[in-house]
Amino acid sequence: MSQAEAEKSFKKKFQEKTKNSWDERQQFTPVKGKYSLVIEKTDSSESSKVTESQKPKFPDVFVLQGVQLPVEVLHAIFLRLSVRDNLRYMQVCKAWKTLLSDKYFWKMYTQRHFDLGIKSDLSNEGPLAEWSGKSFIWEEELEHDHTWFCYFAEDRKDCDIYVMRPFPSIWNCRVVHPYGLDPLSGDARSLQGFSRSLEILTYMRSEAARLEMQSGNQCSLNEGLNDICAVIFPWDKKELPTPLELQKEIFNFHPQVYEYYPNNPEKNVGDLREDKIYFHVRSSDDDDEDDDEHDFEIKCLNSIFGMSYPTEDEQWMYEDSRKFYEWLQSIMCPSVFIYVGEEKFNPVGIFLLTHLAPGWVGGAMTAATWT
């Protein structure tokens, strides 16, 4: 995007939000129900999270088209925009690029928009609720609820049975990540990518929940329904992670879970999709047999984000689901499906991963219950 295009985009956004022209802002007239033009100090509680030595060395004011704007005003504006808009506005001028290339700003932005406190209740977090349990059972003890089945332990007295160690954490914004990850310690570029990734993942998870999507609803050999989680981790390689890298280097699964891959490197590949992933939305007039004819071996978005079939009063879900799948298609390309724990434990882990932003990989994490 050229500077002229970026300025035009900014002015259009200003007009939409305030019903005033940026070029005539000296005669700004507040409009009911729209944003007003105000000078606002940055929240001191947010500023206090960054030490004085970390704060950027900016001039007190920036000049745009001959108008002086205090840095606090620009901060207040940019903190309210989407990550995508801010990355575009970096191209307006050198001053804005300087401001929007600073780690201090992106740290404030991340803290403002995403709750990175650690969530302690995992009861509604898909397979994490099962895998976090300290107990495990065998097939003959199926009457137990909310636990996982271990198939690789030879001795019932073996106390060192687990799925992952250390166990991953989940932020209050409902995104799963490797234990101990501190995304705020990165540089400005890393924080930009992290914020954009969370913007994608939080929307993905909230829409899947709103549309009542669960793994196992469609196109799956899953014998139970599992909730869909969002997952993220830092990743600088050009290629998406292999099953062994995911299970050994990133999430530290039990060694017996991935013992097959070191001796069979040719099998250490996920189900890679270079192009957009297929999806299908059954209309209310379609025959139920359509799903029975679907090839379960062909991975589609429905195999993870399975639709629940709406009632007559919920027909809006068809159109909203289609829009959501089309959005997912634009995000998940290229992507990789990785199954974790087949014939080792149950529920089996399922990951659908893609490059979300430079330095970050993530997507959906759910499970398949096979009995």
Short mmCIF file of C-alpha atoms in Angstrom, two decimals, residues 59-196:
data_model
loop_
_atom_site.label_atom_id
_atom_site.label_comp_id
_atom_site.label_asym_id
_atom_site.label_seq_id
_atom_site.Cartn_x
_atom_site.Cartn_y
_atom_site.Cartn_z
CA PRO A 59 9.11 13.71 20.51
CA ASP A 60 6.24 15.22 22.48
CA VAL A 61 4.26 15.87 19.30
CA PHE A 62 4.00 14.46 15.81
CA VAL A 63 3.15 16.56 12.78
CA LEU A 64 0.60 15.36 10.22
CA GLN A 65 -0.24 17.65 7.31
CA GLY A 66 0.96 20.65 9.29
CA VAL A 67 -1.07 19.78 12.41
CA GLN A 68 0.72 18.95 15.66
CA LEU A 69 -0.66 15.88 17.44
CA PRO A 70 0.58 14.94 20.94
CA VAL A 71 1.92 11.40 21.14
CA GLU A 72 -0.74 10.63 23.77
CA VAL A 73 -3.47 11.40 21.22
CA LEU A 74 -1.93 9.10 18.64
CA HIS A 75 -1.53 6.37 21.25
CA ALA A 76 -5.19 6.73 22.23
CA ILE A 77 -6.25 6.42 18.58
CA PHE A 78 -4.00 3.52 17.60
CA LEU A 79 -4.83 1.54 20.73
CA ARG A 80 -8.47 1.45 19.60
CA LEU A 81 -7.79 0.16 16.10
CA SER A 82 -7.37 -3.41 14.92
CA VAL A 83 -3.91 -4.88 14.51
CA ARG A 84 -4.47 -5.05 10.77
CA ASP A 85 -5.34 -1.35 10.55
CA ASN A 86 -2.31 -0.35 12.63
CA LEU A 87 0.03 -2.34 10.40
CA ARG A 88 -1.42 -0.55 7.37
CA TYR A 89 -1.13 2.89 8.98
CA MET A 90 2.58 2.32 9.54
CA GLN A 91 2.89 3.27 5.87
CA VAL A 92 1.26 6.71 6.21
CA CYS A 93 4.47 8.51 7.19
CA LYS A 94 7.83 7.98 8.87
CA ALA A 95 6.57 9.38 12.18
CA TRP A 96 3.72 6.89 12.38
CA LYS A 97 5.99 4.06 11.32
CA THR A 98 8.35 4.99 14.15
CA LEU A 99 5.52 5.03 16.68
CA LEU A 100 3.96 1.78 15.44
CA SER A 101 7.31 -0.01 15.26
CA ASP A 102 7.95 0.39 18.97
CA LYS A 103 7.83 -2.50 21.43
CA TYR A 104 6.36 -0.28 24.16
CA PHE A 105 3.29 0.50 22.04
CA TRP A 106 2.66 -3.14 21.11
CA LYS A 107 3.08 -4.26 24.70
CA MET A 108 0.42 -1.73 25.73
CA TYR A 109 -1.78 -2.84 22.81
CA THR A 110 -1.55 -6.52 23.73
CA GLN A 111 -2.31 -5.87 27.40
CA ARG A 112 -5.28 -3.69 26.47
CA HIS A 113 -6.96 -6.11 24.05
CA PHE A 114 -6.13 -9.59 25.38
CA ASP A 115 -6.33 -10.98 28.91
CA LEU A 116 -3.11 -12.96 29.36
CA GLY A 117 -3.83 -14.04 32.90
CA ILE A 118 -3.60 -17.83 33.32
CA LYS A 119 -6.98 -19.57 33.39
CA SER A 120 -7.25 -22.15 36.15
CA ASP A 121 -10.57 -23.79 35.25
CA LEU A 122 -10.09 -26.22 32.34
CA SER A 123 -13.52 -27.84 32.53
CA ASN A 124 -14.70 -26.29 29.24
CA GLU A 125 -11.41 -26.45 27.37
CA GLY A 126 -11.79 -29.46 25.10
CA PRO A 127 -9.22 -32.25 25.50
CA LEU A 128 -7.27 -30.26 28.10
CA ALA A 129 -10.00 -31.07 30.60
CA GLU A 130 -9.41 -34.78 30.00
CA TRP A 131 -5.64 -34.78 29.70
CA SER A 132 -5.06 -32.64 32.79
CA GLY A 133 -6.47 -35.33 35.08
CA LYS A 134 -3.91 -37.13 37.20
CA SER A 135 -5.75 -40.42 36.89
CA PHE A 136 -6.15 -42.67 33.88
CA ILE A 137 -8.17 -45.81 33.25
CA TRP A 138 -8.28 -48.85 31.01
CA GLU A 139 -11.06 -49.89 28.67
CA GLU A 140 -12.81 -52.11 31.22
CA GLU A 141 -13.41 -49.09 33.48
CA LEU A 142 -15.52 -47.06 31.06
CA GLU A 143 -18.05 -46.03 33.68
CA HIS A 144 -15.74 -43.23 34.82
CA ASP A 145 -16.33 -39.73 33.47
CA HIS A 146 -13.92 -36.91 32.67
CA THR A 147 -10.75 -38.92 32.43
CA TRP A 148 -8.57 -40.32 29.70
CA PHE A 149 -7.70 -43.85 28.66
CA CYS A 150 -4.08 -44.98 28.60
CA TYR A 151 -3.11 -47.73 26.15
CA PHE A 152 0.67 -47.68 26.49
CA ALA A 153 1.10 -48.45 30.20
CA GLU A 154 1.97 -52.10 30.79
CA ASP A 155 1.83 -51.91 34.55
CA ARG A 156 -1.21 -50.59 36.40
CA LYS A 157 1.10 -49.53 39.24
CA ASP A 158 3.05 -47.23 36.95
CA CYS A 159 2.53 -43.78 38.49
CA ASP A 160 4.39 -41.83 35.83
CA ILE A 161 1.67 -41.84 33.21
CA TYR A 162 0.72 -38.49 31.69
CA VAL A 163 -0.16 -36.87 28.37
CA MET A 164 2.06 -33.76 28.44
CA ARG A 165 4.66 -32.55 30.92
CA PRO A 166 4.89 -29.73 31.71
CA PHE A 167 1.21 -29.33 30.98
CA PRO A 168 0.32 -26.42 28.65
CA SER A 169 -1.38 -23.31 29.96
CA ILE A 170 -4.36 -21.34 28.70
CA TRP A 171 -4.81 -17.58 28.96
CA ASN A 172 -8.07 -16.01 30.07
CA CYS A 173 -8.61 -14.99 26.43
CA ARG A 174 -9.04 -18.76 25.84
CA VAL A 175 -5.89 -19.49 23.82
CA VAL A 176 -3.72 -22.52 24.69
CA HIS A 177 0.07 -22.18 24.65
CA PRO A 178 3.17 -24.10 25.80
CA TYR A 179 3.89 -23.84 29.50
CA GLY A 180 6.04 -20.86 30.47
CA LEU A 181 5.60 -18.91 27.23
CA ASP A 182 6.18 -15.16 27.76
CA PRO A 183 5.13 -13.44 24.52
CA LEU A 184 5.62 -9.93 25.96
CA SER A 185 9.37 -10.46 26.16
CA GLY A 186 9.74 -10.38 22.37
CA ASP A 187 10.64 -7.43 20.17
CA ALA A 188 8.17 -5.16 18.36
CA ARG A 189 7.93 -7.43 15.32
CA SER A 190 7.21 -10.45 17.50
CA LEU A 191 4.54 -8.54 19.44
CA GLN A 192 2.93 -7.34 16.22
CA GLY A 193 2.67 -10.93 15.00
CA PHE A 194 1.49 -12.14 18.38
CA SER A 195 -1.29 -9.53 18.58
CA ARG A 196 -2.43 -10.30 15.04
#
